[in-house]
Amino acid sequence: MYIYDKYDHDILSQRVAQFRDQTRRYLDGSLSEAEFLPLRLQNGLYVQRLAPMLRINVPYGMLNTTQLRRLARIARDYDKGYCHVSTRQNIQYNWPDLEQVPDILAELAEVEMHGTQSSGNCIRNITSDQFAGTAPDEVVDPRPYCEIIRQWSSFHPEFAFLPRKFKIAISGSELDRAAIQVHDIGLQLVTDNNGEIGFKVIVGGGLGRTPVIGSVIREFLPRLEVLNYLEAILRVYNLHGRRDNKFKARIKILVRAMGADVFAEAVEQEWQQIKESPSTLRDEDFDNAKAFFTEPAYETLNDDAVQTALEQQSADNRAFSKWLERNVRPHKVAGYAAVTLSLKPTGIAPGDITDGQLEVIADLADQYSFSEVRTTHEQNMVLADVKKSDLFALWEAARSAGFATPNIGTLTDIICCPGGDFCSLANAKSIPIAEAIQRQFSDLDYVYDLGDLDLNISGCMNACGHHHVGHIGILGVDKKGQEFYQVMLGGNAGNNASLAKVLGPAFGADDMPQVVQKVVDVFLENRTEEELFIDTYQRIGITPFKERVYAKAS
Amino acid sequence: MPKLVKDGAITEDQWTLLDKPDDSPEAVVIPAGCVIVPLSVWQAQKDSLTHRSDIGVWIDSDESAFDLGEDASTLPLVAVNFPGFMDGRAFSTARLLRERFHFGGELRAIGAFIRDQMGYLSRCGVNAFQFEDESIDLTEAMKSLNDFTEYYQASVNQPQPLFRRRSA
Ligand code: HEM
Ligand code: SF4
């Protein structure tokens, strides 16, 4: 994991001092509300329906246990004892006092954390694959690249007042687990025929009110040039992105208006001018970055032996075997596995976690996973390096702490934004809908039988809950002051990214569990043996679902 | 005489800023003395203005450094305007003037920028700051120039990014 040196610490403590002074000037009236707004946003502070909301960056989802314990302490001392894992791998507090935010940031800085650029019209936290460095399908470990780009984007003097927010995601594996096609820039690490490492560059994806799958503007960018090339993209966007209408200000609108080819050409021209600048990386720079992400001290283990033991344990214990099937993933090192801790038990807002649970996870990570934890964009947490022989003990401990719900990747592993309970932009509540659906599908065997099924809920078209890329997407809408929900089907966030299609007129909250039930029924009646929901949907189309859901009661 | 922050000190402003004309930039009469003219006026009257050494040009946020281009290096002063402080195009414009067009004179921020942007502006090559709001306490505002002592990226002031200096 990246460790701060004196430079990083100095920069961050100067940032805390700067924000402390800005907050002081705001509170004494010398800094206006309008001027304070972007400054507080760029330190993570929103002002929400009920209280300020503070968003803390978790760079590409990596946390150590010292940081986790600090997050727990802050939840306890400054908030109501819990926090929230966001769909961009960040941590959010819902109830801090504005006056205390500089103190919270100072506490975070001590453990190398901050809220810098977690909101506002700037380059946001870089997100990536939660299984980075451990996944068997990994081509290149994305974390050193994430860190290089994190540093480049932090306090960038030219790009702090962009037309709109800017999100970058990086994937280094065959399967895209970072949703790179729906980011402002998606970077896919690839190798060319000579084994040279580079990036496939995707630009102009995004969700929000105008969902777009990004366009590839460069098939292979040599890795040495990545900062120059990013600078070229951002400069073209900063100068040409629309500023007259905030709903048309994202880069996706610019790329569409110019055409991806013309946009790519503009970037190419700018890049040619700054190519080989001092920001060009050298092999040693990658080596320096990589040195922070070396493998932990894995033991040499006999996979066959532990596998046999595991099979015995799962034969004896069905609950354990379900957990193994859903929450445990293969690891590139023999004898190890990656474990997802579910933050989606029924009745808890998806992604919410208490101070005590954070500390339990820290203890488990110290004991079983080299003191590291990752957050996922599906709003769960991961222990990425667990010995298979420890899985049973880990499962028992996780179960008693409440995050061993064996539902990862299933219908009840719902991605859900804070919605009307917390967010002032919401059209409708989203958390109670998630809960009602989880209750409708409380029979775990039934849910397993459905297989992988992503259900995503947003409380308004800003799409913080990724509803466009859920196999089933739910969007809160407002009709004459009443909360309604639009259902959409067929979205997909991974390699074959696609945007969901609207099923038809919206429903009231009370109808939602039954509506989802009917959608699932149509799937069950039509699926072939090996099909997942998304496959059946793609084969039979939306019509059978529509007919069932809107059938007149006879 | 109004004051401004230049090269880290408060000084008297010698320059008069000329507003954009509604139309006919070629017809605008340019007074004697140090005058900062709008880009359109410069473009329309360049032939008669080039012999003067007391003419600067200001670029609005929807205009481009490329429209001034190589002319920049012949001028003593170029200003970049902030119609509103959230309009961040001037950051790129300033950097292009310095790095692409090798402008070495006074690069001035004008308009509605705020003191909290001075650090970033300075790293983009701006060395003079003229606030639209003349009531601003410049001694106070100048403190924002020193918020940070170290930076990750390359910039006009420090062309070597931190990763090169760190490993040196
Ligand atoms: C509660 C306060 C929040 C507010 C006011 C808020 C506001 C917004 C707005 C206005 C957008 C649309 C931006 C655009 O299209 O240009 C957006 C998008 C988004 N937000 Fe939030 N959000 C909030 C919470 C969250 C949370 C809790 C998460 C994670 C669970 C989140 C993740 C996202 C994501 C992933 C997007 C989509 C990015 C895209 O458009 O490509 N937000 N948010
Ligand atoms: S999707 Fe809408 S309701 Fe949900 S958090 Fe985002 S802005 Fe708020």
Coordinates of C-alpha atoms in Angstrom, one line a residue, chain A residues 82 84 94-95 345-352 379 414-423 426 428-439 455 457-459 474 476 483 485 509:
Chain A
Y82 CA -21.8 4.8 11.5
H84 CA -21.4 4.8 4.5
N94 CA -23.9 11.9 7.2
W95 CA -24.0 14.0 10.4
P345 CA -28.0 -7.6 5.3
T346 CA -31.7 -7.0 5.1
G347 CA -32.9 -4.0 7.0
I348 CA -29.6 -2.0 6.9
A349 CA -29.1 0.8 4.4
P350 CA -26.9 -0.7 1.7
G351 CA -23.3 0.3 2.4
D352 CA -23.8 1.5 6.0
Q379 CA -20.7 -0.8 -1.5
I414 CA -28.4 -4.0 -3.9
I415 CA -26.5 -0.9 -4.9
C416 CA -28.4 2.0 -3.5
C417 CA -27.8 5.7 -3.1
P418 CA -28.8 7.6 0.1
G419 CA -31.9 8.9 -1.6
G420 CA -34.7 10.9 0.0
D421 CA -33.7 10.0 3.6
F422 CA -30.6 12.0 3.3
C423 CA -30.1 13.7 0.0
A426 CA -33.8 13.2 -4.2
A428 CA -37.9 9.7 -3.8
K429 CA -36.5 7.6 -1.0
S430 CA -34.4 4.7 -2.1
I431 CA -33.3 2.9 1.1
P432 CA -36.8 1.7 2.1
I433 CA -37.3 0.3 -1.5
A434 CA -34.1 -1.7 -1.1
E435 CA -35.3 -3.0 2.2
A436 CA -38.7 -4.0 0.9
I437 CA -37.2 -5.9 -2.0
Q438 CA -34.7 -7.6 0.3
R439 CA -37.7 -8.7 2.4
L455 CA -30.3 -4.5 -8.8
I457 CA -31.5 2.0 -7.1
S458 CA -31.1 5.8 -7.4
G459 CA -33.4 8.3 -5.8
I474 CA -34.9 1.5 -10.2
G476 CA -37.1 7.4 -8.0
E483 CA -42.8 9.4 -4.9
Y485 CA -40.4 4.4 -9.2
A509 CA -43.5 2.3 -3.5

